[in-house]
């Protein structure tokens, strides 16, 4: 279970850094897999609206102030295909600036 958790998070980091390069994401979670659990966080100045756009597109993550997008990977039921799909959706949201909407900027009590 731990090996799959690390493989999922390693893949997510690799794909986000490759496919969303130049989009303002900074890895906030330790890169070394021995220093992290089953979650990955990226910092981004537009973290809140990006998180909301992802949730609207059925990618469940959460936001932590001031600028962290946080994603959990439960290895018992998260697949490698799920990781690819999540990054596909993130890439489109960033490329098309779908997060740049008042609906996604309005802060809710819970993300």
JSON list of C-alpha atoms in Angstrom, two decimals:
[
{"chain": "A", "resi": 1, "resn": "UNK", "atom": "CA", "xyz": [0.00, 0.00, 0.00]},
{"chain": "A", "resi": 2, "resn": "UNK", "atom": "CA", "xyz": [2.81, 2.43, 0.88]},
{"chain": "A", "resi": 3, "resn": "UNK", "atom": "CA", "xyz": [4.66, 1.63, -2.36]},
{"chain": "A", "resi": 4, "resn": "UNK", "atom": "CA", "xyz": [1.56, 2.47, -4.41]},
{"chain": "A", "resi": 5, "resn": "UNK", "atom": "CA", "xyz": [1.03, 5.66, -2.40]},
{"chain": "A", "resi": 6, "resn": "UNK", "atom": "CA", "xyz": [4.55, 6.79, -3.24]},
{"chain": "A", "resi": 7, "resn": "UNK", "atom": "CA", "xyz": [4.17, 5.83, -6.89]},
{"chain": "A", "resi": 8, "resn": "UNK", "atom": "CA", "xyz": [0.91, 7.80, -7.17]},
{"chain": "A", "resi": 9, "resn": "UNK", "atom": "CA", "xyz": [2.36, 10.92, -5.54]},
{"chain": "A", "resi": 10, "resn": "UNK", "atom": "CA", "xyz": [5.60, 10.68, -7.55]},
{"chain": "A", "resi": 11, "resn": "UNK", "atom": "CA", "xyz": [3.58, 10.43, -10.77]},
{"chain": "A", "resi": 12, "resn": "UNK", "atom": "CA", "xyz": [1.37, 13.39, -9.81]},
{"chain": "A", "resi": 13, "resn": "UNK", "atom": "CA", "xyz": [4.38, 15.60, -9.04]},
{"chain": "A", "resi": 14, "resn": "UNK", "atom": "CA", "xyz": [6.10, 14.58, -12.28]},
{"chain": "A", "resi": 15, "resn": "UNK", "atom": "CA", "xyz": [3.01, 15.21, -14.42]},
{"chain": "A", "resi": 16, "resn": "UNK", "atom": "CA", "xyz": [2.12, 18.57, -12.85]},
{"chain": "A", "resi": 17, "resn": "UNK", "atom": "CA", "xyz": [5.68, 19.83, -13.20]},
{"chain": "A", "resi": 18, "resn": "UNK", "atom": "CA", "xyz": [5.87, 18.60, -16.81]},
{"chain": "A", "resi": 19, "resn": "UNK", "atom": "CA", "xyz": [2.43, 19.53, -18.11]},
{"chain": "A", "resi": 20, "resn": "UNK", "atom": "CA", "xyz": [1.86, 22.71, -16.10]},
{"chain": "A", "resi": 21, "resn": "UNK", "atom": "CA", "xyz": [5.41, 24.06, -16.37]},
{"chain": "A", "resi": 22, "resn": "UNK", "atom": "CA", "xyz": [5.53, 27.84, -16.46]},
{"chain": "A", "resi": 23, "resn": "UNK", "atom": "CA", "xyz": [2.06, 28.15, -14.91]},
{"chain": "A", "resi": 24, "resn": "UNK", "atom": "CA", "xyz": [3.27, 29.32, -11.48]},
{"chain": "A", "resi": 25, "resn": "UNK", "atom": "CA", "xyz": [3.16, 26.09, -9.47]},
{"chain": "A", "resi": 26, "resn": "UNK", "atom": "CA", "xyz": [5.79, 25.46, -6.80]},
{"chain": "A", "resi": 27, "resn": "UNK", "atom": "CA", "xyz": [6.04, 22.10, -5.09]},
{"chain": "A", "resi": 28, "resn": "UNK", "atom": "CA", "xyz": [5.43, 22.63, -1.36]},
{"chain": "A", "resi": 29, "resn": "UNK", "atom": "CA", "xyz": [5.54, 18.97, -0.33]},
{"chain": "A", "resi": 30, "resn": "UNK", "atom": "CA", "xyz": [8.93, 17.30, 0.12]},
{"chain": "A", "resi": 31, "resn": "UNK", "atom": "CA", "xyz": [10.15, 15.97, -3.22]},
{"chain": "A", "resi": 32, "resn": "UNK", "atom": "CA", "xyz": [11.86, 13.05, -1.49]},
{"chain": "A", "resi": 33, "resn": "UNK", "atom": "CA", "xyz": [9.15, 10.44, -1.04]},
{"chain": "A", "resi": 34, "resn": "UNK", "atom": "CA", "xyz": [10.47, 9.40, 2.36]},
{"chain": "A", "resi": 35, "resn": "UNK", "atom": "CA", "xyz": [9.56, 12.88, 3.65]},
{"chain": "A", "resi": 36, "resn": "UNK", "atom": "CA", "xyz": [5.89, 12.90, 2.66]},
{"chain": "A", "resi": 37, "resn": "UNK", "atom": "CA", "xyz": [2.74, 10.93, 3.24]},
{"chain": "A", "resi": 38, "resn": "UNK", "atom": "CA", "xyz": [-0.05, 10.24, 0.77]},
{"chain": "A", "resi": 39, "resn": "UNK", "atom": "CA", "xyz": [-0.64, 13.86, -0.13]},
{"chain": "A", "resi": 40, "resn": "UNK", "atom": "CA", "xyz": [0.96, 16.45, -2.39]},
{"chain": "A", "resi": 41, "resn": "UNK", "atom": "CA", "xyz": [0.72, 20.22, -2.07]},
{"chain": "A", "resi": 42, "resn": "UNK", "atom": "CA", "xyz": [1.59, 22.84, -4.66]},
{"chain": "A", "resi": 43, "resn": "UNK", "atom": "CA", "xyz": [1.72, 26.57, -3.96]},
{"chain": "A", "resi": 44, "resn": "UNK", "atom": "CA", "xyz": [0.19, 28.95, -6.49]},
{"chain": "A", "resi": 45, "resn": "UNK", "atom": "CA", "xyz": [-0.82, 32.63, -6.20]},
{"chain": "A", "resi": 46, "resn": "UNK", "atom": "CA", "xyz": [-4.27, 31.68, -7.56]},
{"chain": "A", "resi": 47, "resn": "UNK", "atom": "CA", "xyz": [-4.56, 28.58, -5.39]},
{"chain": "A", "resi": 48, "resn": "UNK", "atom": "CA", "xyz": [-8.09, 29.16, -4.15]},
{"chain": "A", "resi": 49, "resn": "UNK", "atom": "CA", "xyz": [-9.84, 29.70, -7.51]},
{"chain": "A", "resi": 50, "resn": "UNK", "atom": "CA", "xyz": [-7.81, 26.90, -9.11]},
{"chain": "A", "resi": 51, "resn": "UNK", "atom": "CA", "xyz": [-8.94, 24.53, -6.35]},
{"chain": "A", "resi": 52, "resn": "UNK", "atom": "CA", "xyz": [-12.55, 25.59, -6.85]},
{"chain": "A", "resi": 53, "resn": "UNK", "atom": "CA", "xyz": [-12.30, 25.10, -10.62]},
{"chain": "A", "resi": 54, "resn": "UNK", "atom": "CA", "xyz": [-10.86, 21.62, -10.07]},
{"chain": "A", "resi": 55, "resn": "UNK", "atom": "CA", "xyz": [-13.67, 20.72, -7.66]},
{"chain": "A", "resi": 56, "resn": "UNK", "atom": "CA", "xyz": [-16.22, 21.92, -10.21]},
{"chain": "A", "resi": 57, "resn": "UNK", "atom": "CA", "xyz": [-14.51, 19.62, -12.72]},
{"chain": "A", "resi": 58, "resn": "UNK", "atom": "CA", "xyz": [-14.77, 16.65, -10.30]},
{"chain": "A", "resi": 59, "resn": "UNK", "atom": "CA", "xyz": [-11.14, 16.68, -9.09]},
{"chain": "A", "resi": 60, "resn": "UNK", "atom": "CA", "xyz": [-11.35, 16.70, -5.32]},
{"chain": "A", "resi": 61, "resn": "UNK", "atom": "CA", "xyz": [-8.60, 18.57, -3.53]},
{"chain": "A", "resi": 62, "resn": "UNK", "atom": "CA", "xyz": [-8.58, 21.24, -0.91]},
{"chain": "A", "resi": 63, "resn": "UNK", "atom": "CA", "xyz": [-7.09, 24.65, -0.31]},
{"chain": "A", "resi": 64, "resn": "UNK", "atom": "CA", "xyz": [-4.91, 25.76, 2.60]},
{"chain": "A", "resi": 65, "resn": "UNK", "atom": "CA", "xyz": [-4.22, 29.45, 3.08]},
{"chain": "A", "resi": 66, "resn": "UNK", "atom": "CA", "xyz": [-2.41, 31.33, 1.95]},
{"chain": "A", "resi": 67, "resn": "UNK", "atom": "CA", "xyz": [-1.79, 29.61, -1.40]},
{"chain": "A", "resi": 68, "resn": "UNK", "atom": "CA", "xyz": [-1.68, 25.79, -1.18]},
{"chain": "A", "resi": 69, "resn": "UNK", "atom": "CA", "xyz": [-3.58, 23.32, -3.35]},
{"chain": "A", "resi": 70, "resn": "UNK", "atom": "CA", "xyz": [-3.55, 19.98, -1.53]},
{"chain": "A", "resi": 71, "resn": "UNK", "atom": "CA", "xyz": [-4.31, 16.58, -3.04]},
{"chain": "A", "resi": 72, "resn": "UNK", "atom": "CA", "xyz": [-4.67, 13.28, -1.21]},
{"chain": "A", "resi": 73, "resn": "UNK", "atom": "CA", "xyz": [-3.98, 9.90, -2.79]},
{"chain": "A", "resi": 74, "resn": "UNK", "atom": "CA", "xyz": [-5.64, 6.92, -1.15]},
{"chain": "A", "resi": 75, "resn": "UNK", "atom": "CA", "xyz": [-3.81, 3.96, -2.65]},
{"chain": "A", "resi": 76, "resn": "UNK", "atom": "CA", "xyz": [-6.57, 1.46, -1.95]},
{"chain": "A", "resi": 77, "resn": "UNK", "atom": "CA", "xyz": [-8.91, 3.09, -4.46]},
{"chain": "A", "resi": 78, "resn": "UNK", "atom": "CA", "xyz": [-6.99, 5.81, -6.35]},
{"chain": "A", "resi": 79, "resn": "UNK", "atom": "CA", "xyz": [-5.68, 4.56, -9.68]},
{"chain": "A", "resi": 80, "resn": "UNK", "atom": "CA", "xyz": [-2.84, 5.76, -11.87]},
{"chain": "A", "resi": 81, "resn": "UNK", "atom": "CA", "xyz": [-5.52, 6.60, -14.44]},
{"chain": "A", "resi": 82, "resn": "UNK", "atom": "CA", "xyz": [-7.14, 8.89, -11.83]},
{"chain": "A", "resi": 83, "resn": "UNK", "atom": "CA", "xyz": [-3.84, 10.75, -11.49]},
{"chain": "A", "resi": 84, "resn": "UNK", "atom": "CA", "xyz": [-3.54, 11.21, -15.27]},
{"chain": "A", "resi": 85, "resn": "UNK", "atom": "CA", "xyz": [-7.16, 12.42, -15.48]},
{"chain": "A", "resi": 86, "resn": "UNK", "atom": "CA", "xyz": [-6.67, 14.91, -12.64]},
{"chain": "A", "resi": 87, "resn": "UNK", "atom": "CA", "xyz": [-3.61, 16.40, -14.30]},
{"chain": "A", "resi": 88, "resn": "UNK", "atom": "CA", "xyz": [-5.39, 16.47, -17.68]},
{"chain": "A", "resi": 89, "resn": "UNK", "atom": "CA", "xyz": [-8.13, 18.55, -16.08]},
{"chain": "A", "resi": 90, "resn": "UNK", "atom": "CA", "xyz": [-5.66, 20.81, -14.25]},
{"chain": "A", "resi": 91, "resn": "UNK", "atom": "CA", "xyz": [-3.77, 21.42, -17.48]},
{"chain": "A", "resi": 92, "resn": "UNK", "atom": "CA", "xyz": [-6.96, 22.50, -19.28]},
{"chain": "A", "resi": 93, "resn": "UNK", "atom": "CA", "xyz": [-8.07, 24.71, -16.38]},
{"chain": "A", "resi": 94, "resn": "UNK", "atom": "CA", "xyz": [-4.71, 26.47, -16.44]},
{"chain": "A", "resi": 95, "resn": "UNK", "atom": "CA", "xyz": [-4.37, 26.73, -20.22]},
{"chain": "A", "resi": 96, "resn": "UNK", "atom": "CA", "xyz": [-7.90, 28.11, -20.63]},
{"chain": "A", "resi": 97, "resn": "UNK", "atom": "CA", "xyz": [-7.74, 30.15, -17.39]},
{"chain": "A", "resi": 98, "resn": "UNK", "atom": "CA", "xyz": [-11.03, 28.58, -16.30]},
{"chain": "A", "resi": 99, "resn": "UNK", "atom": "CA", "xyz": [-10.16, 29.45, -12.69]},
{"chain": "A", "resi": 100, "resn": "UNK", "atom": "CA", "xyz": [-10.36, 33.17, -13.55]},
{"chain": "A", "resi": 101, "resn": "UNK", "atom": "CA", "xyz": [-14.04, 33.47, -12.73]},
{"chain": "A", "resi": 102, "resn": "UNK", "atom": "CA", "xyz": [-15.78, 35.38, -9.97]},
{"chain": "A", "resi": 103, "resn": "UNK", "atom": "CA", "xyz": [-17.66, 32.19, -9.06]},
{"chain": "A", "resi": 104, "resn": "UNK", "atom": "CA", "xyz": [-14.35, 30.49, -8.21]},
{"chain": "A", "resi": 105, "resn": "UNK", "atom": "CA", "xyz": [-12.89, 33.52, -6.40]},
{"chain": "A", "resi": 106, "resn": "UNK", "atom": "CA", "xyz": [-15.76, 33.89, -3.94]},
{"chain": "A", "resi": 107, "resn": "UNK", "atom": "CA", "xyz": [-14.51, 32.38, -0.70]},
{"chain": "A", "resi": 108, "resn": "UNK", "atom": "CA", "xyz": [-16.67, 29.76, 0.96]},
{"chain": "A", "resi": 109, "resn": "UNK", "atom": "CA", "xyz": [-16.34, 28.68, 4.58]},
{"chain": "A", "resi": 110, "resn": "UNK", "atom": "CA", "xyz": [-15.10, 25.25, 3.47]},
{"chain": "A", "resi": 111, "resn": "UNK", "atom": "CA", "xyz": [-13.18, 24.30, 0.32]}
]
